[in-house]
PDB file of C-alpha atoms in Angstrom:
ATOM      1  CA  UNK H   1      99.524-160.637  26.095  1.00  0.00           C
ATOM      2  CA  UNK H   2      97.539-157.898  24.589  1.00  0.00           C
ATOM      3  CA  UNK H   3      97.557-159.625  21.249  1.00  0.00           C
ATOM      4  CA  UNK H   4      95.969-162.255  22.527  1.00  0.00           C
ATOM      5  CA  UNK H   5      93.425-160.885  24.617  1.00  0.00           C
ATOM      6  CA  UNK H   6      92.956-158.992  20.949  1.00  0.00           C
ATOM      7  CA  UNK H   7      92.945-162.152  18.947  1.00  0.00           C
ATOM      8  CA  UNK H   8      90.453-163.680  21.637  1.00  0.00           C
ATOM      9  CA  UNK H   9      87.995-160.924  21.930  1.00  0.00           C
ATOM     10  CA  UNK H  10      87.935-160.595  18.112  1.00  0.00           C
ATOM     11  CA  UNK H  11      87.222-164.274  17.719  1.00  0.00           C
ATOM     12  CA  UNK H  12      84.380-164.019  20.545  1.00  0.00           C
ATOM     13  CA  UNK H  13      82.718-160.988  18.225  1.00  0.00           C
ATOM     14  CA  UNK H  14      82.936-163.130  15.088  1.00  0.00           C
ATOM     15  CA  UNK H  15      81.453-166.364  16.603  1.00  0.00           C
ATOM     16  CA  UNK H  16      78.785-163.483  18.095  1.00  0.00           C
ATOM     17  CA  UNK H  17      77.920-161.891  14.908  1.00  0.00           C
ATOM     18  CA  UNK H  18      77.711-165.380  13.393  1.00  0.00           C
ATOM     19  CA  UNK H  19      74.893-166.971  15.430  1.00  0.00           C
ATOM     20  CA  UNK H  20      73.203-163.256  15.055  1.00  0.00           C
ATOM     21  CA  UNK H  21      73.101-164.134  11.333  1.00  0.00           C
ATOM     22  CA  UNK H  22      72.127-168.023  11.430  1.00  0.00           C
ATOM     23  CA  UNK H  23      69.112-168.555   8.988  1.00  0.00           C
ATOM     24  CA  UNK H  24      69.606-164.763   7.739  1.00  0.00           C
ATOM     25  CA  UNK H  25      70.063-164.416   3.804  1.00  0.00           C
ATOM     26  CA  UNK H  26      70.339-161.276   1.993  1.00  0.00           C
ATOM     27  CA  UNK H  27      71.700-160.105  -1.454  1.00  0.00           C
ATOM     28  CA  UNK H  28      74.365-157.996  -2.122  1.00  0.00           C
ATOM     29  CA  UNK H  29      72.355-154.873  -3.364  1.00  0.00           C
ATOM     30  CA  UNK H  30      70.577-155.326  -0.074  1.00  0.00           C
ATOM     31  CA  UNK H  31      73.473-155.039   2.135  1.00  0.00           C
ATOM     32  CA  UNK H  32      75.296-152.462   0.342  1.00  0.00           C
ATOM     33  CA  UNK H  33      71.452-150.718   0.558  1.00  0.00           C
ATOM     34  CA  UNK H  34      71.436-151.203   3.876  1.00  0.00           C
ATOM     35  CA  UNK H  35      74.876-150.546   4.918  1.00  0.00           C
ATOM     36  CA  UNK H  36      74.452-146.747   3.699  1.00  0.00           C
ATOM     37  CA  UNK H  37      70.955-146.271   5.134  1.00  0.00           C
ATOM     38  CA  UNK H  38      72.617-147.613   8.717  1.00  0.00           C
ATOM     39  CA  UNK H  39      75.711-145.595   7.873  1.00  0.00           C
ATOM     40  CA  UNK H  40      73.470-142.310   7.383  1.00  0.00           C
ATOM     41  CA  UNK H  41      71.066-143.113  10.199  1.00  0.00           C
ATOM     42  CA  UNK H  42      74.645-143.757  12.716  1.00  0.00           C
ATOM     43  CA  UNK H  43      75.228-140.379  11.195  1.00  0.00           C
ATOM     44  CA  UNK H  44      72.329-138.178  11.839  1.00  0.00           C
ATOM     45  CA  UNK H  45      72.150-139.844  15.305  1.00  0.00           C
ATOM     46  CA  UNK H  46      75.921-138.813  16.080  1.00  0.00           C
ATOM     47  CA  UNK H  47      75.125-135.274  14.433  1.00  0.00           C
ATOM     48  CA  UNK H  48      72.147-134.729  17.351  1.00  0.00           C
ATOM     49  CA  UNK H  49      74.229-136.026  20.097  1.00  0.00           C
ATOM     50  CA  UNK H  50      77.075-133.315  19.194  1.00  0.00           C
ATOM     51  CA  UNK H  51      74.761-131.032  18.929  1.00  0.00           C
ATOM     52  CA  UNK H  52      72.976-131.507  22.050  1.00  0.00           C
ATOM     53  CA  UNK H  53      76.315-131.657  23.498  1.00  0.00           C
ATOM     54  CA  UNK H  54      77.836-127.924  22.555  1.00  0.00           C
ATOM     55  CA  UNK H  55      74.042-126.342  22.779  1.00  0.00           C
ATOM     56  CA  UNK H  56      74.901-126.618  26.759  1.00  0.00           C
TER      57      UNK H  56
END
């Protein structure tokens, strides 16, 4: 049961993220650009939070 509610829900993401991405074309230099700016933004953003968190 679980695997299928897994199998399910991941299918229902992918189909998700795919009609995000209809008419959306990018190079590979871009993503892997992009991926580390969003990866370093995720991270300064999770830095704050745990900062704000133990400054109580």
């Amino acid at each position: 049961m679980a695997t299928a509610l897994r199998t399910a829900l991941t299918a229902a993401r992918a189909r998700r993220a795919a009609r995000h991405l209809v008419g959306v074309s990018f190079c590979d230099s871009c993503a892997q650009v992009s991926d580390s700016a969003t990866r370093a933004a995720e991270h300064r953003q999770h830095s704050r939070l745990t900062a704000l968190t133990h400054a109580r």
